[in-house]
mmCIF file of C-alpha atoms and ligand atoms in Angstrom:
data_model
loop_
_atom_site.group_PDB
_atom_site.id
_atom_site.type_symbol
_atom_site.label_atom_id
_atom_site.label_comp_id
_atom_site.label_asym_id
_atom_site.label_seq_id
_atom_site.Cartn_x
_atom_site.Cartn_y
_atom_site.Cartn_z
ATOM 1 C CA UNK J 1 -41.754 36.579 19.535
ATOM 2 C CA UNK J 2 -41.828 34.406 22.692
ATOM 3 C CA UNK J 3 -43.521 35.140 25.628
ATOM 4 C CA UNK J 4 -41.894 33.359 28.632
ATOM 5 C CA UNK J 5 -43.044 32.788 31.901
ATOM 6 C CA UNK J 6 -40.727 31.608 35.081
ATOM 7 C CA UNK J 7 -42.851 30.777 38.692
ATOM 8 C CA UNK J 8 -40.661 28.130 40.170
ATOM 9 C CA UNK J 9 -40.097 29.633 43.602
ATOM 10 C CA UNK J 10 -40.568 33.420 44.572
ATOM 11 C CA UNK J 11 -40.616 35.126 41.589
ATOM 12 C CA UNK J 12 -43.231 35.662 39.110
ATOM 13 C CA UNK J 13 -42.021 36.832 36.135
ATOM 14 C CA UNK J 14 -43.092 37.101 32.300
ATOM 15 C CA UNK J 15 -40.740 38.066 29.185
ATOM 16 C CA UNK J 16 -41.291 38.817 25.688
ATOM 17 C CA UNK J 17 -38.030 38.115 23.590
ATOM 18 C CA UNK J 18 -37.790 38.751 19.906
ATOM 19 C CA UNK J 19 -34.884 37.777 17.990
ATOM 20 C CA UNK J 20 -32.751 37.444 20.654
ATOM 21 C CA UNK J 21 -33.523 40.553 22.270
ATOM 22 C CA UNK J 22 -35.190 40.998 25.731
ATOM 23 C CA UNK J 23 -37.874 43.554 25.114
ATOM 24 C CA UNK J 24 -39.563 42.761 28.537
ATOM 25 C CA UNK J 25 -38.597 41.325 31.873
ATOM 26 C CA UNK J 26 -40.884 42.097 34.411
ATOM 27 C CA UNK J 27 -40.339 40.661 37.815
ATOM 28 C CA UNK J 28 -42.689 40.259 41.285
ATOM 29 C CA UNK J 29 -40.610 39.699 44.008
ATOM 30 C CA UNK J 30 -42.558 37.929 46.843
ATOM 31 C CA UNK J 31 -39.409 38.378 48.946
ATOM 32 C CA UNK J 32 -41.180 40.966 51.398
ATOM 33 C CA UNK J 33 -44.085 38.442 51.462
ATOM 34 C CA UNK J 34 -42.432 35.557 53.260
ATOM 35 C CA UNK J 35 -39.499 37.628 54.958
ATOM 36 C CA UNK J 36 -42.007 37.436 58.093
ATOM 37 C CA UNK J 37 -41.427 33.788 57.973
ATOM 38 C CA UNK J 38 -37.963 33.346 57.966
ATOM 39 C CA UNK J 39 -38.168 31.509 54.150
ATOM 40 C CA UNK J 40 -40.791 30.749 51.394
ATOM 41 C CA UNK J 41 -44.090 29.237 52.528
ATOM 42 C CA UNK J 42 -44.788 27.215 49.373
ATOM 43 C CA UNK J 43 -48.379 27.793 49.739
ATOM 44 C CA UNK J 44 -48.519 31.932 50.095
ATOM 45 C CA UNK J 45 -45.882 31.624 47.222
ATOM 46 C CA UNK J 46 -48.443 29.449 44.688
ATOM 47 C CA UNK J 47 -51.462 32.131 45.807
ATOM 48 C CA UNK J 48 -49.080 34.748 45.145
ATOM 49 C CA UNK J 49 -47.914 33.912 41.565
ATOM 50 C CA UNK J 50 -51.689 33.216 40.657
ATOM 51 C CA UNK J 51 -52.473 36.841 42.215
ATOM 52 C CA UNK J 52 -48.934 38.433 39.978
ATOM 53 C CA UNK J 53 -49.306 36.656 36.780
ATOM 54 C CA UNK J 54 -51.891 38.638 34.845
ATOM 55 C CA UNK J 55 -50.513 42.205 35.839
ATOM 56 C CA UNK J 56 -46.925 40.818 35.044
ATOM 57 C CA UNK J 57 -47.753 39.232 31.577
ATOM 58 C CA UNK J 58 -49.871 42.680 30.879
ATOM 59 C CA UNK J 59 -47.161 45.460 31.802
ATOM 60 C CA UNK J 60 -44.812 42.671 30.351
ATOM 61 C CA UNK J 61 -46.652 43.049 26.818
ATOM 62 C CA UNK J 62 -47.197 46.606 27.220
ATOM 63 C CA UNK J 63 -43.157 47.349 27.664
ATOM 64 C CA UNK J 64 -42.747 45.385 24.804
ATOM 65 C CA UNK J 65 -45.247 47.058 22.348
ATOM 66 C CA UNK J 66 -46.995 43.928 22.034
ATOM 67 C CA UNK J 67 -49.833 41.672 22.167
ATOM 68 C CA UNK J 68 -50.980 38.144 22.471
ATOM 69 C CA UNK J 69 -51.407 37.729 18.452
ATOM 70 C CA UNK J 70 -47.948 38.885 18.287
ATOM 71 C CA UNK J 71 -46.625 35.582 20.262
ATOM 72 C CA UNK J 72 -45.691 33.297 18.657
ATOM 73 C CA UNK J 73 -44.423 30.675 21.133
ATOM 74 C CA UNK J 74 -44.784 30.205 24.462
ATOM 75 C CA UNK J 75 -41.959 29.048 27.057
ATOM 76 C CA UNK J 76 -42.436 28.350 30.781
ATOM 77 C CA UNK J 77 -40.340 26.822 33.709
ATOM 78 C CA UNK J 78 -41.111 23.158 34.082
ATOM 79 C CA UNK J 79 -38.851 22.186 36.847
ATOM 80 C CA UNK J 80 -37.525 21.716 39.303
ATOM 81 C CA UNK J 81 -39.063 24.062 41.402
ATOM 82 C CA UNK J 82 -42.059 23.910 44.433
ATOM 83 C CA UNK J 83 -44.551 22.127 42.740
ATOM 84 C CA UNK J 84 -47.712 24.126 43.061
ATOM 85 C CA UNK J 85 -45.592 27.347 42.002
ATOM 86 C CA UNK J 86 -44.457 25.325 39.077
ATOM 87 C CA UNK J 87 -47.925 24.332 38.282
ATOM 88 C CA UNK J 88 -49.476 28.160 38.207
ATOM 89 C CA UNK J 89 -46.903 29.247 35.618
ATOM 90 C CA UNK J 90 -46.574 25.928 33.393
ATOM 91 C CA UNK J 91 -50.621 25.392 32.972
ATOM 92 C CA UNK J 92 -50.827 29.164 32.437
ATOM 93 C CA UNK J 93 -48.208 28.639 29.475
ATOM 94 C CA UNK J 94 -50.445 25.433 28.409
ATOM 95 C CA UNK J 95 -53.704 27.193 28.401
ATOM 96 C CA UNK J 96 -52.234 30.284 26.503
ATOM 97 C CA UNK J 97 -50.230 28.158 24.380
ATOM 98 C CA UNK J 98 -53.123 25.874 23.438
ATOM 99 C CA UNK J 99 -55.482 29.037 22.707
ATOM 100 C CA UNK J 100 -53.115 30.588 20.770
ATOM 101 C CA UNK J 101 -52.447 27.802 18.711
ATOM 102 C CA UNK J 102 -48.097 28.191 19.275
ATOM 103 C CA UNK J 103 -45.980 25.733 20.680
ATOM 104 C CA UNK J 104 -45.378 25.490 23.687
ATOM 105 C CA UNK J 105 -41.776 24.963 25.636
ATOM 106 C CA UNK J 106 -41.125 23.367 29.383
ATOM 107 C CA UNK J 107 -37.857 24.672 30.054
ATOM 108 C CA UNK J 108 -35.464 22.976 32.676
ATOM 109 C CA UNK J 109 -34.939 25.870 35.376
ATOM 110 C CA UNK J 110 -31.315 25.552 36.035
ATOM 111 C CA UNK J 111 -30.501 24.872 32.038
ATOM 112 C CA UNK J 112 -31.669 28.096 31.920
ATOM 113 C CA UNK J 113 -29.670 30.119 34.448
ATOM 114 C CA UNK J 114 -26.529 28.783 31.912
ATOM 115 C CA UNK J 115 -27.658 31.114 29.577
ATOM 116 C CA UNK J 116 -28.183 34.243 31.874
ATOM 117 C CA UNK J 117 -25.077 35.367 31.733
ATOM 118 C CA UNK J 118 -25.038 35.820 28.220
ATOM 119 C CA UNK J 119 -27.603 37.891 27.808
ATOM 120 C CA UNK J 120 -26.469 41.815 28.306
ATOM 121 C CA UNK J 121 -25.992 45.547 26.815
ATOM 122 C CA UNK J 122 -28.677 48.069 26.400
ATOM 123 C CA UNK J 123 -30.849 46.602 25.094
ATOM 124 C CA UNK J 124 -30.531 43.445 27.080
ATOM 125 C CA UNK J 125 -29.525 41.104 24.422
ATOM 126 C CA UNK J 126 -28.249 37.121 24.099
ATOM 127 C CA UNK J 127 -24.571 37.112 23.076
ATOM 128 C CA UNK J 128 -24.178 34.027 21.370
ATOM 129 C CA UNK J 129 -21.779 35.186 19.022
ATOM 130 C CA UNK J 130 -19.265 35.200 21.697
ATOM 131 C CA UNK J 131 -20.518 32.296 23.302
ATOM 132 C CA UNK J 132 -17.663 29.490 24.554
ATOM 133 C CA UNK J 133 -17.163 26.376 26.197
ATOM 134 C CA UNK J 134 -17.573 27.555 29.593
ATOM 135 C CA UNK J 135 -17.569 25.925 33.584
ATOM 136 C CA UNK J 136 -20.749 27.430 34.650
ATOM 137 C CA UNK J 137 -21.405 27.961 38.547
ATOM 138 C CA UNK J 138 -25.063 28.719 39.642
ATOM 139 C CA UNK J 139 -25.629 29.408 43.431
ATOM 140 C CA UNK J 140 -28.962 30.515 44.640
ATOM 141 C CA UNK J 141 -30.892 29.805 47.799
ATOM 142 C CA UNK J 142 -32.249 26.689 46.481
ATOM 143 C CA UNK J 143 -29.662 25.502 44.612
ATOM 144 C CA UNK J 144 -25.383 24.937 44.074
ATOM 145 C CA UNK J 145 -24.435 23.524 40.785
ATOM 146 C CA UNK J 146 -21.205 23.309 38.726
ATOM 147 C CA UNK J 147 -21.604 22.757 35.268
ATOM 148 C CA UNK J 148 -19.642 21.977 32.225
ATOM 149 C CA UNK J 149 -21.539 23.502 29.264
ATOM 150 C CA UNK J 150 -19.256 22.123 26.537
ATOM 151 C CA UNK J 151 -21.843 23.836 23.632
ATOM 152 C CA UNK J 152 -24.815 25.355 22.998
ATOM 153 C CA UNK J 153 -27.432 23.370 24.629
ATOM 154 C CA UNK J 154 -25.080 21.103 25.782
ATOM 155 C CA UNK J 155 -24.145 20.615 28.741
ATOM 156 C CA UNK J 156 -22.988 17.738 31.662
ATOM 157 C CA UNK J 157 -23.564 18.584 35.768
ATOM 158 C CA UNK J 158 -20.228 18.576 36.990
ATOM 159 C CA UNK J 159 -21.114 18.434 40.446
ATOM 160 C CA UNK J 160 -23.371 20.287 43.277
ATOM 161 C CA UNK J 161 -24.090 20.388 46.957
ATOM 162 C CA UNK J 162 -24.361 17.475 49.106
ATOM 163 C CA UNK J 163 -27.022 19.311 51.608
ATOM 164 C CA UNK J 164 -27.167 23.009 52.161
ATOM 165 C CA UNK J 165 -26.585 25.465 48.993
ATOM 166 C CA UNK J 166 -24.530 28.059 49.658
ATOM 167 C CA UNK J 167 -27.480 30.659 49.618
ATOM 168 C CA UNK J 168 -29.271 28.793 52.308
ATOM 169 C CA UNK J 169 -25.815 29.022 53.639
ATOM 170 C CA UNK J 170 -25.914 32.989 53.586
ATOM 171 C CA UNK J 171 -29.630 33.141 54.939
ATOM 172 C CA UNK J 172 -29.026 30.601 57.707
ATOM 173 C CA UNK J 173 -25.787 32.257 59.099
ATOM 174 C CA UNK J 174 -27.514 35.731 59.072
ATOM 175 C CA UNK J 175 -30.140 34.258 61.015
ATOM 176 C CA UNK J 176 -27.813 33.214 63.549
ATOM 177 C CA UNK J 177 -26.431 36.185 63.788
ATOM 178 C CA UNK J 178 -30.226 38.065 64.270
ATOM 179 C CA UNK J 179 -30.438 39.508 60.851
ATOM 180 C CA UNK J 180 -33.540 39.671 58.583
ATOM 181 C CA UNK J 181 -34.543 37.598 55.732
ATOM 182 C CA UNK J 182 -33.161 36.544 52.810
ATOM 183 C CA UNK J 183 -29.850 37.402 54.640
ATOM 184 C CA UNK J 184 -27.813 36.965 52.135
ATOM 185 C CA UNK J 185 -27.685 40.775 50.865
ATOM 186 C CA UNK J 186 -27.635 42.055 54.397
ATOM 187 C CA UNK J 187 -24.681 39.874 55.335
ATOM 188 C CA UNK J 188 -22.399 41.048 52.429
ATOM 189 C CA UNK J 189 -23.052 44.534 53.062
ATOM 190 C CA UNK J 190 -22.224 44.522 56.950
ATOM 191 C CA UNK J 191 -18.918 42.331 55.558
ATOM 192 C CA UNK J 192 -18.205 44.928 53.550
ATOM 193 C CA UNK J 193 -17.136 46.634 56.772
ATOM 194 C CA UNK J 194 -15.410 43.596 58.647
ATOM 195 C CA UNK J 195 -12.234 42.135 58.470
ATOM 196 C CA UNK J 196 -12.330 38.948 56.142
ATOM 197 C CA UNK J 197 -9.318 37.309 58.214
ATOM 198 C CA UNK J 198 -10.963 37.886 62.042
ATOM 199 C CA UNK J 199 -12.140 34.278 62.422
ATOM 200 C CA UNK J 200 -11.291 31.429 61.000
ATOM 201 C CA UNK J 201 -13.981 29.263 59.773
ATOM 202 C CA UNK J 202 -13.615 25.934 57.729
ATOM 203 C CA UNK J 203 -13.439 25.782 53.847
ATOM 204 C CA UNK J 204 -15.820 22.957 53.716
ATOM 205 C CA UNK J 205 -14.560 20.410 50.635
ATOM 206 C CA UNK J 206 -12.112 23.012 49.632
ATOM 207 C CA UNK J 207 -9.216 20.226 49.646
ATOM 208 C CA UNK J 208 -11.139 17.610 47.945
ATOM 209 C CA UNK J 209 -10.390 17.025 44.167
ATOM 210 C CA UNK J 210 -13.704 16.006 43.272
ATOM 211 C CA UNK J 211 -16.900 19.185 42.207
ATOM 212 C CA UNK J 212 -19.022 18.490 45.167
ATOM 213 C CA UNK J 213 -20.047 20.883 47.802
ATOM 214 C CA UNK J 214 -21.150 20.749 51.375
ATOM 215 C CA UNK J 215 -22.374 24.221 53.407
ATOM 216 C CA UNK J 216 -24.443 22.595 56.301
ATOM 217 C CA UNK J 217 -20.980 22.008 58.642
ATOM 218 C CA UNK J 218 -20.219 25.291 57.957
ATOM 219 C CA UNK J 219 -23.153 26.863 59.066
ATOM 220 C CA UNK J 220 -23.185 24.180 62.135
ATOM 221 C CA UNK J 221 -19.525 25.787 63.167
ATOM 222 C CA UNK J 222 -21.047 29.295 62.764
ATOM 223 C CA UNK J 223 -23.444 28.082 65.601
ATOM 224 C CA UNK J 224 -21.134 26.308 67.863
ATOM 225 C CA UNK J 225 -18.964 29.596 67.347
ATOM 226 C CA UNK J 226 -21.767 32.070 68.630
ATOM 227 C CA UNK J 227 -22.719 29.663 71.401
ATOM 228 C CA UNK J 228 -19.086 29.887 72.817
ATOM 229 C CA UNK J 229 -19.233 33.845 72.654
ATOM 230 C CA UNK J 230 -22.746 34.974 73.678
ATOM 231 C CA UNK J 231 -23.382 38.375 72.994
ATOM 232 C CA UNK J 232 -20.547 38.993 70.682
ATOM 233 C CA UNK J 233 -23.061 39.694 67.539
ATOM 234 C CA UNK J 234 -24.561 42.847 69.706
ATOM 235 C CA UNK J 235 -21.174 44.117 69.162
ATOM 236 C CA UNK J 236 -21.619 45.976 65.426
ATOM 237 C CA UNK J 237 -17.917 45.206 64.559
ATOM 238 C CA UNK J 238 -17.569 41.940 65.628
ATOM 239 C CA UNK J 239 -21.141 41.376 63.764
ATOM 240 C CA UNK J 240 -19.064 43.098 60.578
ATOM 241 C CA UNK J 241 -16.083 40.521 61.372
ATOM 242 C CA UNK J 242 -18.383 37.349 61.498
ATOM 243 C CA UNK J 243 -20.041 38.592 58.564
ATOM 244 C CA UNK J 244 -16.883 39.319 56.247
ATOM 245 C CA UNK J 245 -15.092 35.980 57.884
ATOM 246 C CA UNK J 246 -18.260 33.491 57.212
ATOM 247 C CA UNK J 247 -18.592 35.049 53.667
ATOM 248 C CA UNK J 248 -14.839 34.810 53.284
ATOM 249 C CA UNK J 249 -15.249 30.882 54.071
ATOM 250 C CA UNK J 250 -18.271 30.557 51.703
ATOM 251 C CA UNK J 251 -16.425 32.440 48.929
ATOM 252 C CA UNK J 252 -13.473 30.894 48.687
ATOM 253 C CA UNK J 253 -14.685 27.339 48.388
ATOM 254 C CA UNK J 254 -17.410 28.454 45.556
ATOM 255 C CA UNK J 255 -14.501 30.525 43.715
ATOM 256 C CA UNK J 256 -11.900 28.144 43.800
ATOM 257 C CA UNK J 257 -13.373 24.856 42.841
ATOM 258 C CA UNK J 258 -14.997 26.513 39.951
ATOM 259 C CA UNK J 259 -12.038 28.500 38.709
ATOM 260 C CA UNK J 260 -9.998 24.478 39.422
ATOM 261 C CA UNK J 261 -12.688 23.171 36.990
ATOM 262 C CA UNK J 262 -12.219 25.350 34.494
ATOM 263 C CA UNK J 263 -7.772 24.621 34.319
ATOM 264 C CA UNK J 264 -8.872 20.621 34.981
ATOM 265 C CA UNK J 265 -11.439 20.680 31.780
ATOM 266 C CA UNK J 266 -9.028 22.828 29.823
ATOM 267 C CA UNK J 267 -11.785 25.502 29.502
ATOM 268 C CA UNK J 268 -10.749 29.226 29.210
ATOM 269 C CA UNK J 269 -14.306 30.965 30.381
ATOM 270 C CA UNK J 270 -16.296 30.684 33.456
ATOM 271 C CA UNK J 271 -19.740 31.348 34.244
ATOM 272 C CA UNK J 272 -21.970 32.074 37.222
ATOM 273 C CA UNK J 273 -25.753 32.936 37.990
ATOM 274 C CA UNK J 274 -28.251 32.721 40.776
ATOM 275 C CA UNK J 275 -28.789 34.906 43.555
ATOM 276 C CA UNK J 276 -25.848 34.834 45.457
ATOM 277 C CA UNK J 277 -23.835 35.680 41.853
ATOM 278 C CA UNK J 278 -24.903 39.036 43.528
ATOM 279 C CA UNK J 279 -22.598 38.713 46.035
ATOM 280 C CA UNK J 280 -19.586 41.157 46.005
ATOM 281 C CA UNK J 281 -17.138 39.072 47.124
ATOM 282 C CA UNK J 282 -18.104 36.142 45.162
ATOM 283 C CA UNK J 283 -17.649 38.963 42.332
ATOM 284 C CA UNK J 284 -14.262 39.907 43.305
ATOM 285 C CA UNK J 285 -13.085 36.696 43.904
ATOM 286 C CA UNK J 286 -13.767 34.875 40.530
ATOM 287 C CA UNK J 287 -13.027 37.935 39.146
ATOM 288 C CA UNK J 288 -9.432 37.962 40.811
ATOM 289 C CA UNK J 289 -8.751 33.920 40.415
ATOM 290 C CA UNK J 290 -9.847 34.214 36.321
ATOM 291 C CA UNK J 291 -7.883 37.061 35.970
ATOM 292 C CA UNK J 292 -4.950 35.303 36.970
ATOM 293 C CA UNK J 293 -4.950 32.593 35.048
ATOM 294 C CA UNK J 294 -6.299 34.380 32.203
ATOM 295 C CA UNK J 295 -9.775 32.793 32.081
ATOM 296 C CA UNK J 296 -12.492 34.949 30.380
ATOM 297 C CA UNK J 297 -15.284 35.523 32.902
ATOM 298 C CA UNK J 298 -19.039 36.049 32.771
ATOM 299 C CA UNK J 299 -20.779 37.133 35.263
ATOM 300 C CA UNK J 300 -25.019 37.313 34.909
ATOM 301 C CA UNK J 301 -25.891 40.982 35.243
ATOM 302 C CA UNK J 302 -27.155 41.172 39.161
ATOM 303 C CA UNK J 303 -30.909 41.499 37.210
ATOM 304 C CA UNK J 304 -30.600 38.445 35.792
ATOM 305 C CA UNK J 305 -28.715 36.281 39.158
ATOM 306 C CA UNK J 306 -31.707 36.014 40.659
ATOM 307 C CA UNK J 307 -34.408 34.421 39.042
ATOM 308 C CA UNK J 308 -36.282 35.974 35.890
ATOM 309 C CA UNK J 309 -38.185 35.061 32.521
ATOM 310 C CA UNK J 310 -35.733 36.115 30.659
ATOM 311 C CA UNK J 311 -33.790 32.973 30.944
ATOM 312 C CA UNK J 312 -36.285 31.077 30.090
ATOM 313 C CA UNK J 313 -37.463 33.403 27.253
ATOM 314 C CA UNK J 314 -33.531 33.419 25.392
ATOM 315 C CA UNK J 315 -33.155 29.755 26.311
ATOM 316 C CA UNK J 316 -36.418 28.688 24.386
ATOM 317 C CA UNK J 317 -35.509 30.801 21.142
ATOM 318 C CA UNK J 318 -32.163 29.019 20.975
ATOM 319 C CA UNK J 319 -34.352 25.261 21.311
ATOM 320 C CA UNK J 320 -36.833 26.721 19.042
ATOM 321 C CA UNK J 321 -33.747 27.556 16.470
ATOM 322 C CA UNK J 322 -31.968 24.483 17.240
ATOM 323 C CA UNK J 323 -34.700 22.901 15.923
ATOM 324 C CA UNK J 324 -36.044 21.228 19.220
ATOM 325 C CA UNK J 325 -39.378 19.737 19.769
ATOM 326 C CA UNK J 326 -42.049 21.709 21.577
ATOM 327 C CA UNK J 327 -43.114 20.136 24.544
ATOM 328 C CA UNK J 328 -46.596 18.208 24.002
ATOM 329 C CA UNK J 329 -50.191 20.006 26.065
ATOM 330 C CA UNK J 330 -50.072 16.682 27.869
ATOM 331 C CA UNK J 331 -46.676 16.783 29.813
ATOM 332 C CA UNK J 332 -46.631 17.865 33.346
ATOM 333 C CA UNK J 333 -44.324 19.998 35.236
ATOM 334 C CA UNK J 334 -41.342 17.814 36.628
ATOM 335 C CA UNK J 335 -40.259 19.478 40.487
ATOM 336 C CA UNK J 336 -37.431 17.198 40.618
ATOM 337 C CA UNK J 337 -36.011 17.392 37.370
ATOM 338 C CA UNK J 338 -32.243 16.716 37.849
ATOM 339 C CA UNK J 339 -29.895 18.465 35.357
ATOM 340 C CA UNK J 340 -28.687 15.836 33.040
ATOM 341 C CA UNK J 341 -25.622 14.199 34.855
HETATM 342 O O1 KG4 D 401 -31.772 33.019 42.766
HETATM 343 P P1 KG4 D 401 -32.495 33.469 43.983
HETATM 344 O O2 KG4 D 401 -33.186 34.795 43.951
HETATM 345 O O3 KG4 D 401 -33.618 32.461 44.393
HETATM 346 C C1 KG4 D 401 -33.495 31.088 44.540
HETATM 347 O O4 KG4 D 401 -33.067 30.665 45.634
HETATM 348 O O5 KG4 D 401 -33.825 30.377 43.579
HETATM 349 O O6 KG4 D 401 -31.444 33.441 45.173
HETATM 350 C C2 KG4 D 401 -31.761 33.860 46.457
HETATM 351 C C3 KG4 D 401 -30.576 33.604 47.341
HETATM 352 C C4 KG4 D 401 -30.864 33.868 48.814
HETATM 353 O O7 KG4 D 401 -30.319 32.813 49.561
HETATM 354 C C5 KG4 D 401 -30.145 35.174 49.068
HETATM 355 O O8 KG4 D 401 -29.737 35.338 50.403
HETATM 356 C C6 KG4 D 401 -28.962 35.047 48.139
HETATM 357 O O9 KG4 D 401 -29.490 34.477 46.965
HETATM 358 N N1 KG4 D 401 -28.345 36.343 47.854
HETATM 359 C C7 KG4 D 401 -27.122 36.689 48.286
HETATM 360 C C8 KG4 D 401 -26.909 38.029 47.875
HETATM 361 N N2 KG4 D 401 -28.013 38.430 47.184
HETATM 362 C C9 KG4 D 401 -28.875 37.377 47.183
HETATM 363 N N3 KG4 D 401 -26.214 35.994 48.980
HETATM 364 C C10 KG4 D 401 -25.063 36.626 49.265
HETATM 365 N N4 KG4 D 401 -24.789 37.898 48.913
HETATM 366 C C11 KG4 D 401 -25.675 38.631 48.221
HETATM 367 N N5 KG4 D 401 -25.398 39.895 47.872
HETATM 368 ZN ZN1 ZN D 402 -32.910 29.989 40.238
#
């Protein structure tokens, strides 16, 4: 039985996984917390993991029948992550780790979002049986990566953004356009309504062969485009037509290079996970592109897109199987730890 713990940004969460399965995955959303502030404050996040992780590892154990004898490993988000977040979950893995007597496991944040989106059913379990060479795409606020995962627990970082992800992309664009934080969520449901086709708005690196991304001129043409129409986002369907024609813009470029990786590598299944996997017309879209060229597709459960122990519980049984190393009491957490390249 592991008991995993995952504090790298605004989440606190704690799982208990047993063979596989995902008997617990209890998640504190600070989201409501720093939605006064227009984004995380690192600091309020740290104070509020330390505050969250007791209750969340106790109703975490409870839903799983279990106890701390029961464990035995421990996993916990190394990096990358804010720093001080990282450090309230990762020494709180140490410490139990160490009293225990288990090993311990620093997992690498992103590796773990790979595995998300094979982990599913009722009871939430992994899927590995099915598991195949897959282009993986995870887009959160913090973060736009494509991968190649070519096997289990290996994988090479096909590319990612050269400056905003698209989830900062989402949250900065809704802020333009006087809607609350994270914006992401609000913005697809007011696009819902609008006309993708409205306004046309670039398809930053769309063109270019190579698996890079860039969001920040996109969201700089989103402001040059209000400043030239002042007042337009007071009127609600012209707010619904921005909406739908920004997220069109976003969508297509995230959809289409991934689903282009997949045919270049000669891989039949995509992935995706992170936050903005939530997104419907992110859904739709790789849903539509795979379809057509027959491409299985996975999508994480919208649970497990945003950021959860889980992850990080599943991930850590397949090193522990796999016959990997714990990590040793005297390794620290790494913030910048780049996805191997
Ligand atoms: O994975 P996540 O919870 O946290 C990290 O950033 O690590 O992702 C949060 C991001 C935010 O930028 C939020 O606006 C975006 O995911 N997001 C969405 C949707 N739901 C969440 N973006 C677009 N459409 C959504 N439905
Ligand atoms: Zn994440």
């Amino acid at each position: 039985m592991i008991l995993a713990i995952e504090t790298s940004c605004d989440e606190t969460s704690v799982a208990v996984i047993r063979d596989g399965c995902v008997l617990a995955n209890v998640v504190a959303s600070q989201i409501q917390l720093h939605s006064e502030y227009g984004g995380v404050v690192p600091e309020l996040a740290t104070r509020e993991h330390l505050r969250n992780l007791l209750p969340v590892a106790r109703a975490a154990l409870a839903q799983a029948g279990a106890t701390l004898p029961d464990v035995s490993a421990v996993a916990a988000t190394r990096g990358p992550g804010l720093p001080a977040a990282l450090m309230a979950g990762f020494t709180s893995a140490q410490a139990l780790a160490f009293v225990l007597g288990r090993p311990l496991f620093g997992i690498h944040h992103h590796e773990a979002h790979l595995y998300s989106p094979w982990i599913g059913g009722e009871p939430a379990r992994a899927q590995f049986e099915r598991f195949e060479p897959n282009v993986s795409l995870i887009v959160s606020g913090g973060h736009t990566l494509l991968v190649h995962v070519r096997g289990e627990l290996d994988h090479v970082v096909l590319g990612g953004t050269l400056d905003d992800a698209a989830g900062e992309c989402f949250d900065k664009t809704a802020k333009l356009l006087g809607l609350p934080y994270p914006g992401g969520p609000v913005l697809d449901r007011l696009a819902g309504q609008g006309n993708p086709e409205a306004f046309d708005f670039p398809r930053p690196m769309l063109a270019d062969d190579g698996h890079d991304f860039s969001f920040s001129g996109l969201k700089t043409s989103v402001r040059y485009f209000l400043e030239k129409r002042p007042g337009l986002a007071d009127d609600p369907q012209a707010l619904r037509d921005v909406c739908a024609s920004v997220q069109a813009a976003i969508v297509e470029v995230l959809a289409a290079k991934t689903v282009r990786a997949a045919k270049w590598l000669g891989v039949r299944c995509v992935t995706a996970s992170g936050g903005v996997t939530c997104n419907s017309a992110l859904r739709r879209e790789l849903a539509a592109r795979c379809s057509k060229r027959g491409f299985d597709l996975r999508l994480a459960d919208p649970a497990l897109c945003t950021d959860n122990a889980a992850m990080v519980g599943i991930l850590a049984e397949r090193k522990l199987r796999a016959g990997h190393l714990p990590t040793a009491f005297d390794q620290e957490i790494k913030p910048g730890w780049a996805l191997a390249a």
